[in-house]
Coordinates of C-alpha atoms in Angstrom, one line a residue:
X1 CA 132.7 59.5 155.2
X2 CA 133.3 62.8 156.8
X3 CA 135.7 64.0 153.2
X4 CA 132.6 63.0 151.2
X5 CA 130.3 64.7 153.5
X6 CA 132.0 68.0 152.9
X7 CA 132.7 67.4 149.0
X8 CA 129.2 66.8 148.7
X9 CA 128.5 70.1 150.9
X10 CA 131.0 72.1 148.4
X11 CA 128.8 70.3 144.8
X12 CA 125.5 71.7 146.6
X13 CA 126.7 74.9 147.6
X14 CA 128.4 75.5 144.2
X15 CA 125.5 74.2 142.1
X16 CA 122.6 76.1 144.1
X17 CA 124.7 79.5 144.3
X18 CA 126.7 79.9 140.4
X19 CA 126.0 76.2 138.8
X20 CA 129.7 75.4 139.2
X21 CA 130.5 71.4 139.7
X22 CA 133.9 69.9 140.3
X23 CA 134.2 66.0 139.8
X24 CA 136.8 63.9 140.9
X25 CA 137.5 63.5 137.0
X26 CA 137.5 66.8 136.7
X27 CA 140.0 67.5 139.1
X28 CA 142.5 64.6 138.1
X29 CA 142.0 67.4 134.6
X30 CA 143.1 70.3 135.9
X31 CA 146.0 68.7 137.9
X32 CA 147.0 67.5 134.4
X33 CA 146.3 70.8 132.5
X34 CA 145.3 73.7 134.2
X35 CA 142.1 75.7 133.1
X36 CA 142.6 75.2 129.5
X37 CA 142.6 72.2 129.3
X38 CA 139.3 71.7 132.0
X39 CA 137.4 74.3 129.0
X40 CA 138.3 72.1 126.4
X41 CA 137.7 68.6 128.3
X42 CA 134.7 66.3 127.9
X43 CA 135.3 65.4 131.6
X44 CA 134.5 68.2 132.7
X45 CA 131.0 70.4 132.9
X46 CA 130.4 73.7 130.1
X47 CA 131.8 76.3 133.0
X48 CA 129.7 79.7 132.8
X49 CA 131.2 82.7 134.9
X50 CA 128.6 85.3 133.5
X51 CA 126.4 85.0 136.6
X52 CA 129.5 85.6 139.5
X53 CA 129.3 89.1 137.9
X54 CA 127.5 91.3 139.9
X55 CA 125.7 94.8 139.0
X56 CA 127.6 98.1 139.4
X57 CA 130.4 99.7 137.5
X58 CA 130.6 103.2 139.9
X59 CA 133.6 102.3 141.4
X60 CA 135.6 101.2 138.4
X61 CA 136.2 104.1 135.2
X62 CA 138.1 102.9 132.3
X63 CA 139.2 104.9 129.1
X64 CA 141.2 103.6 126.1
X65 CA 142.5 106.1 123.0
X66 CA 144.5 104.7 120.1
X67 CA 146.9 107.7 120.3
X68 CA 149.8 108.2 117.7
X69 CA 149.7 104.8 117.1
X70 CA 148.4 102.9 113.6
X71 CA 147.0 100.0 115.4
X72 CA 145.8 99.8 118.9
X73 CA 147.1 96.8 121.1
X74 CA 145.9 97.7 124.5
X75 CA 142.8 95.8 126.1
X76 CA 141.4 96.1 129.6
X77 CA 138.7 94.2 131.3
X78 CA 137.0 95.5 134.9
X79 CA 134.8 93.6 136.9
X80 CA 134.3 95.6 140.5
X81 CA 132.5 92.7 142.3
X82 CA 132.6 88.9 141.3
X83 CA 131.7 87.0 143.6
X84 CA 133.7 83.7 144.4
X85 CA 134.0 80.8 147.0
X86 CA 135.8 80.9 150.1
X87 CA 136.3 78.7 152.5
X88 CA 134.1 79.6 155.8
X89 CA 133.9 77.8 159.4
X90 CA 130.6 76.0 158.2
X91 CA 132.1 75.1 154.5
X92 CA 132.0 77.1 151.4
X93 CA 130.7 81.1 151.4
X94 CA 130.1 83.6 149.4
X95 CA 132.6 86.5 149.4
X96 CA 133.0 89.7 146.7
X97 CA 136.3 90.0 145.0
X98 CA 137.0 92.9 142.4
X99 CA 139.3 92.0 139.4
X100 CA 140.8 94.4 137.3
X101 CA 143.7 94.6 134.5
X102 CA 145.5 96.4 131.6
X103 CA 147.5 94.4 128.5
X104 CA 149.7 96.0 126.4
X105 CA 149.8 94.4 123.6
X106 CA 153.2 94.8 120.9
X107 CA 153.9 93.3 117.8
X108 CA 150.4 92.7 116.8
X109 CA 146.8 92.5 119.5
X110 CA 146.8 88.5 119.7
X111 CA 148.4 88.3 122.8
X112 CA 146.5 90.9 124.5
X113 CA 143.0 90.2 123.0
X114 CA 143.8 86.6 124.2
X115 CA 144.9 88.0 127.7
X116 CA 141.8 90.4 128.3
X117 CA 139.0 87.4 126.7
X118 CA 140.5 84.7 128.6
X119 CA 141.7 86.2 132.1
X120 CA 138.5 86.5 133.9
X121 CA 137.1 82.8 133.4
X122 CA 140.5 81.2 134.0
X123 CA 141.4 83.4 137.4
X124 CA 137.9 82.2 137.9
X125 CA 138.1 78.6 137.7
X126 CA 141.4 78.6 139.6
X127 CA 139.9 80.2 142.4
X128 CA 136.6 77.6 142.1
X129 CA 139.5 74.6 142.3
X130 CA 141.8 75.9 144.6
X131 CA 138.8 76.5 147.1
X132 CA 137.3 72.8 146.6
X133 CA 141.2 71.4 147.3
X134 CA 141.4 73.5 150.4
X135 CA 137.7 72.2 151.5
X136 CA 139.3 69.1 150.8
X137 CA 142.6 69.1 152.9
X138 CA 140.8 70.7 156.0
X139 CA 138.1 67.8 156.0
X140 CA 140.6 64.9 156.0
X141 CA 142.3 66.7 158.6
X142 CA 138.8 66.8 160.0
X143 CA 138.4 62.9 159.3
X144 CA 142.1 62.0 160.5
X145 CA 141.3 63.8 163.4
X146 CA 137.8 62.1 164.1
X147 CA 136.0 65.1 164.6
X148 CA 132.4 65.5 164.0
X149 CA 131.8 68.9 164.1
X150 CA 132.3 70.3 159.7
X151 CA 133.6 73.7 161.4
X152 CA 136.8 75.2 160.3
X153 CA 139.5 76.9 161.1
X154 CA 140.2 79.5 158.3
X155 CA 141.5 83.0 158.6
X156 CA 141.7 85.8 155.6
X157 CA 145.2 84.7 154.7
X158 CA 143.8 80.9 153.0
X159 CA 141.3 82.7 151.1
X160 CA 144.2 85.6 149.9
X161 CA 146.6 83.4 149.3
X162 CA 143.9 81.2 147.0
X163 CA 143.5 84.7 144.9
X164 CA 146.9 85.4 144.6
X165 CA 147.9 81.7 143.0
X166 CA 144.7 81.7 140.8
X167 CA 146.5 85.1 139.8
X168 CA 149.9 83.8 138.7
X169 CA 148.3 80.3 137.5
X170 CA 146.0 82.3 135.2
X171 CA 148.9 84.2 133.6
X172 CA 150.7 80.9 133.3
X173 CA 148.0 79.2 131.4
X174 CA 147.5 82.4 128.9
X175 CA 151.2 82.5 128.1
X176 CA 151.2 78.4 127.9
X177 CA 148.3 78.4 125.5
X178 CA 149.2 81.1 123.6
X179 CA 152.6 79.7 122.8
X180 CA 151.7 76.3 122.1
X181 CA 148.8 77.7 119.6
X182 CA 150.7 79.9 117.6
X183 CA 153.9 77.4 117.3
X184 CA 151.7 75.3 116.7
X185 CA 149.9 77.3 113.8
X186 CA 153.4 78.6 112.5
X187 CA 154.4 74.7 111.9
X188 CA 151.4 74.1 110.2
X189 CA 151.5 76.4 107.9
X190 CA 155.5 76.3 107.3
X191 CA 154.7 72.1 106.7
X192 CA 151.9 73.5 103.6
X193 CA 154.1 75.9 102.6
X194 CA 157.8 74.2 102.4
X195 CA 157.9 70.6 103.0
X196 CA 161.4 70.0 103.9
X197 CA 162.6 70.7 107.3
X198 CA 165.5 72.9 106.0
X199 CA 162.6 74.5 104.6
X200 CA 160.4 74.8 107.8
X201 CA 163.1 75.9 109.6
X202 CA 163.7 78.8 107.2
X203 CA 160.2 79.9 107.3
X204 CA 159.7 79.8 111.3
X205 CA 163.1 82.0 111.5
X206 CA 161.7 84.3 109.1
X207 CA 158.3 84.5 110.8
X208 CA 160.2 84.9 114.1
X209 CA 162.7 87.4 112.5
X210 CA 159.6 89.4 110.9
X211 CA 157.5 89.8 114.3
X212 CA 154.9 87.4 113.6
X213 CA 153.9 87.1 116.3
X214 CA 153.0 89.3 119.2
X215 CA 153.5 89.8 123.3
X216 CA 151.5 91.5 126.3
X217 CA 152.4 92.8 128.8
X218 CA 150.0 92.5 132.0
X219 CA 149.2 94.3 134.9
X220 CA 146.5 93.0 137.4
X221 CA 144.8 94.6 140.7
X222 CA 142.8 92.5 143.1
X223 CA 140.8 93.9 146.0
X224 CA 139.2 92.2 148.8
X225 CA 138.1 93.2 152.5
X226 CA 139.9 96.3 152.3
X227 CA 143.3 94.4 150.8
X228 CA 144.9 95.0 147.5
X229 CA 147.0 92.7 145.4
X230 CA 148.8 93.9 142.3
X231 CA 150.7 91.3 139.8
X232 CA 153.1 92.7 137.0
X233 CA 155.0 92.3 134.1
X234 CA 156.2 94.6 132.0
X235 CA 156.2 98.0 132.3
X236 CA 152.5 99.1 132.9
X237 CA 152.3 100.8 136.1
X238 CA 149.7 100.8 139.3
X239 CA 149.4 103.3 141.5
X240 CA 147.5 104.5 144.8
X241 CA 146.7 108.0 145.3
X242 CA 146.4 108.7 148.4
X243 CA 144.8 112.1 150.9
X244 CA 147.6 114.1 152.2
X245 CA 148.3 117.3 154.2
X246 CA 151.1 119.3 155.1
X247 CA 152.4 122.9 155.7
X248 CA 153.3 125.1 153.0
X249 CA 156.9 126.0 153.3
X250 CA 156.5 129.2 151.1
X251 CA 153.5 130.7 152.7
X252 CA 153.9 129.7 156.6
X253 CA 150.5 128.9 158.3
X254 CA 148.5 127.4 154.8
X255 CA 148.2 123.8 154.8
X256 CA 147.9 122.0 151.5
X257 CA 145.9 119.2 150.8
X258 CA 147.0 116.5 147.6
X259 CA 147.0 113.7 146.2
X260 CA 149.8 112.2 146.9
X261 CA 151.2 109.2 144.4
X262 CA 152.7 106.0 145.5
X263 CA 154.0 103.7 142.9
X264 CA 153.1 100.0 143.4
X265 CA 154.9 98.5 140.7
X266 CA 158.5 98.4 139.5
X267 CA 159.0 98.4 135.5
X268 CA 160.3 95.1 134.2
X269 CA 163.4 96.7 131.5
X270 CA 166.2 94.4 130.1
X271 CA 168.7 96.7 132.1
X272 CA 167.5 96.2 135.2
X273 CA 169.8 94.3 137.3
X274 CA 168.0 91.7 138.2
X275 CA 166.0 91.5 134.6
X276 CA 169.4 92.0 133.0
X277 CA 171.4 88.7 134.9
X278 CA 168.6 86.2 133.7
X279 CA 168.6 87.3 130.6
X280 CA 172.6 87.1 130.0
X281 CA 172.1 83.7 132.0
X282 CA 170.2 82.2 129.4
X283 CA 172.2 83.6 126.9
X284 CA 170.5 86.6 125.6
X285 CA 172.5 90.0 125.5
X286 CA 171.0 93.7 126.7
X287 CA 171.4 96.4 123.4
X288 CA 170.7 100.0 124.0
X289 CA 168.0 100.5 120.6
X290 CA 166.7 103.8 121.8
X291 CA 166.2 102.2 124.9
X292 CA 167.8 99.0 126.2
X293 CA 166.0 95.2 124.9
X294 CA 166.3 92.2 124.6
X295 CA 168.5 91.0 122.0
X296 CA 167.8 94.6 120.7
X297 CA 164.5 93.7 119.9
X298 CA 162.0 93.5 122.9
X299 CA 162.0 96.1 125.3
X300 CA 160.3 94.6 128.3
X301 CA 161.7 91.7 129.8
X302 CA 158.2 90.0 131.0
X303 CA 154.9 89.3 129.2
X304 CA 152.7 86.9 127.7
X305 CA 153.8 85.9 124.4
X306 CA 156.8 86.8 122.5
X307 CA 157.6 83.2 121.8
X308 CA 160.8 83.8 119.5
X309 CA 162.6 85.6 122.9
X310 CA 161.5 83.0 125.8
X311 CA 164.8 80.9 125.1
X312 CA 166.4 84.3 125.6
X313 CA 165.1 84.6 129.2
X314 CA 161.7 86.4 129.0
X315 CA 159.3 85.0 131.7
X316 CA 155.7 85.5 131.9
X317 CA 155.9 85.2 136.0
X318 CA 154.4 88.2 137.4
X319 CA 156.1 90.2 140.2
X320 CA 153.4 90.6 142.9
X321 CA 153.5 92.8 145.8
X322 CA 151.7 91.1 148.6
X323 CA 148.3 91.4 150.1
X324 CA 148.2 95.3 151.0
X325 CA 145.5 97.1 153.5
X326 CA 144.0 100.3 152.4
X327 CA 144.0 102.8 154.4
X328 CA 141.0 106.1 154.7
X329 CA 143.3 108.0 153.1
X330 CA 143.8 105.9 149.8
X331 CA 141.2 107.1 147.4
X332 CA 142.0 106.0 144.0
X333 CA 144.0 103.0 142.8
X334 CA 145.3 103.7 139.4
X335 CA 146.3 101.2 136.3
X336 CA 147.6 102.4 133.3
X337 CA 149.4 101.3 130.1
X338 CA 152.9 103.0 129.9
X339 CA 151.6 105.2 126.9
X340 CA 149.8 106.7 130.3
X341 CA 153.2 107.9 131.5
X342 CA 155.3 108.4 128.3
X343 CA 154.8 112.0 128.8
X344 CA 153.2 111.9 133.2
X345 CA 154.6 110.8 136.2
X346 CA 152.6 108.8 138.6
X347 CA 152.1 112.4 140.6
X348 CA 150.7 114.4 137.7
X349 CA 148.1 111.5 137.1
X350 CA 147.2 111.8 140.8
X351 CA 147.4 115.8 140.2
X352 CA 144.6 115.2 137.7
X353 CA 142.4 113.2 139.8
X354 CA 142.5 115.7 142.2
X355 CA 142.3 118.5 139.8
X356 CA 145.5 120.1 141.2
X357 CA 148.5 122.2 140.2
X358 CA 151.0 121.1 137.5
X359 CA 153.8 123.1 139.5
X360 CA 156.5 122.1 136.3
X361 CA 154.5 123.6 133.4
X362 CA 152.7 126.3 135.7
X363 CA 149.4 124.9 134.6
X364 CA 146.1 124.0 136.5
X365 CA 144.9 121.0 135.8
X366 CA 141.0 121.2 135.6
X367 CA 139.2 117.7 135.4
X368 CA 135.8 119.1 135.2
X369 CA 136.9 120.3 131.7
X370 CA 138.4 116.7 130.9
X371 CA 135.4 114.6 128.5
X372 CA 133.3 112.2 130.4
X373 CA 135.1 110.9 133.4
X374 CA 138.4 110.9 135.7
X375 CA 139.6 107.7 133.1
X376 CA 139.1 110.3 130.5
X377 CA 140.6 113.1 131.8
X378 CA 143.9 111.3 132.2
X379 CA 144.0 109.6 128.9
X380 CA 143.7 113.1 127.5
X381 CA 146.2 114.8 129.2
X382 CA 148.1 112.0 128.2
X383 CA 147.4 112.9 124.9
X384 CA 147.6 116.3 124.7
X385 CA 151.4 116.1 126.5
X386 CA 152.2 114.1 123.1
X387 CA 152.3 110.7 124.2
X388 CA 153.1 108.4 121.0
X389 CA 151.6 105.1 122.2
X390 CA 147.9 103.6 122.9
X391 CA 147.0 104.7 126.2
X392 CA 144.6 102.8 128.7
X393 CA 143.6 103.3 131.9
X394 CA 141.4 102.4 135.0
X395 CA 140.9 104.3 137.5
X396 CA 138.9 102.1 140.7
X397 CA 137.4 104.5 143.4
X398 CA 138.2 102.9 146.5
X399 CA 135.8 105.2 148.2
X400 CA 132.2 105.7 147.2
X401 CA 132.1 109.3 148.1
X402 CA 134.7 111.9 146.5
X403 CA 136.8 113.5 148.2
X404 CA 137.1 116.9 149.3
X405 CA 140.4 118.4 148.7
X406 CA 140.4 122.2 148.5
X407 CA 144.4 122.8 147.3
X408 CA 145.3 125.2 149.9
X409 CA 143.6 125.0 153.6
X410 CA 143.9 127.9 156.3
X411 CA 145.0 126.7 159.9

């Protein structure tokens, strides 16, 4: 009695706070499925996400440029404060979660657009699950225990570690949908185009062998209670820039003031020596085509999509850092598609936020003379330094106020 007392609690809460409703069948649903399948199933209730999405953009500055490129095949999507379940002492609570991430799309935008429409409902959902299952196991603990009282014992690290798998599940299901629609729609039409198998199976090579169809890469920050989580693949980069001072070993007795850069993410290339053993493990070789890919054609070796490679070992598992604790010196947290930093390091894009000193080029970098925002300061400098690919980029202020950094301080 005491499990249905609190699964009854977690229905009430949901359906009085965000309309959300998990039912047993449901459940049994996205055990089968994962979110897809719980969107597309008459078991389970129309989910609507729009009202977890709470006013107030300050904090969160995006820009996007096509660049060099014909097409552009980036997407972004920021959301600075959702709010989701948790699991609290009396039952379920409201807490504030801020989601934000870049695709890079290649080969064509489906993969990304997918990514970017599809990423905010599914990490959603998971999260909504994963909350009701842990509700669940610490009431028939409750139950086995024959304790009366509905309070809890729950600490930050249930409700992280709920954010981070809703983080990789949701890239799972995207790269699991999207490869099972698009082989699905490349049989179809090879079956109303040639109807022999020999046939087919000369038309699906040559639609693999002509790049029809596309990969993302991904790049997702979470941040909670003063604790950021980042999940990668591919080569988009996030970055924290953070307040610090130190003498000036030129002129003794100035102290400087900076932003200082500090790369969160490691780039996922073919020829990295872990990339590069799974790859030649699964059979798949490394060639140097300008720069090293896969099979000489990809030149990332994680992302969504990219069907006609997976066999070759390209994952779409995300490398995530761990749960992270800001500190008051961390003011900006950075993401940025690698057109971002075709032509920057992570330093010079800190250097603009704090509208320092290119030292290399012997150039200030003013950011009151960039258009609009910070975002759109970067993505110009980006530009103007000759990038060739689409650039994108968020920049999340992880301080309301700005900060004061005059370059050089006297003692």
């Amino acid at each position: 009695m005491e499990g249905e007392k609190v699964a009854l609690l977690l229905v009430t809460f949901l359906c009085s706070s965000c309309a959300y409703e998990v039912s047993v069948s449901c459940m049994m649903v996205y055990d089968e499925g994962g979110a897809s399948a719980v969107f597309n199933s008459p078991e389970c209730q129309l989910w609507d996400f729009s009202t977890a999405i709470k006013n107030g953009t300050d904090n969160c500055l995006v820009a996007t440029h096509q660049g060099r490129r014909k097409y552009q095949e980036d997407r972004m999507t920021c959301y600075p404060r959702v709010t989701v379940p948790v699991l609290g002492e009396d039952g379920v609570e409201e807490a504030s979660v801020g989601i934000a991430a870049v695709f890079d799309g290649h080969g064509g935008k489906e993969a990304s657009e997918m990514a970017s429409q599809k990423f905010f409902d599914y990490f959603l959902l998971h999260v909504v699950f994963n909350t009701y299952k842990n509700l669940f196991s610490h009431s028939k603990e409750h139950e086995e225990a024959g304790q009366d009282s509905l309070k809890f014992k729950v600490d930050d690290e249930s409700t992280l570690g709920i954010l981070e798998k809703a983080l990789l599940r949701t890239i799972q299901d995207i790269d699991s949908e999207f490869t099972r629609a698009h082989t699905v729609l490349l049989v179809f039409v090879a079956f109303l185009t040639f109807p022999s198998n020999f046939q087919i199976n000369f038309y699906m090579q040559e639609a693999l062998k002509n790049d029809y169809i596309s990969g993302s890469t991904a790049i997702v920050v979470l941040w909670m209670n003063g604790q950021i989580l980042v999940g990668n693949l591919g080569d988009s980069k996030a970055l924290i820039c953070s307040r610090k001072t130190h003498f000036d070993q030129e002129n003794e007795g100035d102290l400087i003031t900076r932003l200082q850069a500090e790369e969160l993410t490691k780039d996922h290339h073919p020829d990295r020596d872990d990339e590069k053993a799974r790859i030649e493990a699964a059979g798949g070789v490394v060639l140097v085509v300008g720069v090293p890919r896969v099979n000489g054609i990809l030149a990332v070796s994680r992302s969504i999509g990219d069907i006609r490679l997976k066999r070759y070992g390209v994952i779409a598992e995300p490398e995530v850092t761990g749960w992270r604790r800001l500190s008051t010196e961390d003011w900006y947290m950075v993401i940025g598609s690698d057109g971002i930093f075709e032509r920057m390091s992570t330093q010079d894009v800190c250097d603009i936020l704090h509208g320092g000193h290119d030292k290399e080029n012997k150039t200030t970098i003013d950011s009151s003379s960039c258009p609009s925002s910070l975002a759109d300061c970067i993505v110009h400098n980006a530009f103007s330094k000759s990038s060739g690919d689409n650039l994108s980029v968020i920049v999340i202020l992880l301080r309301q106020e700005s900060p004061s950094l005059d370059y050089k301080q006297q003692i």
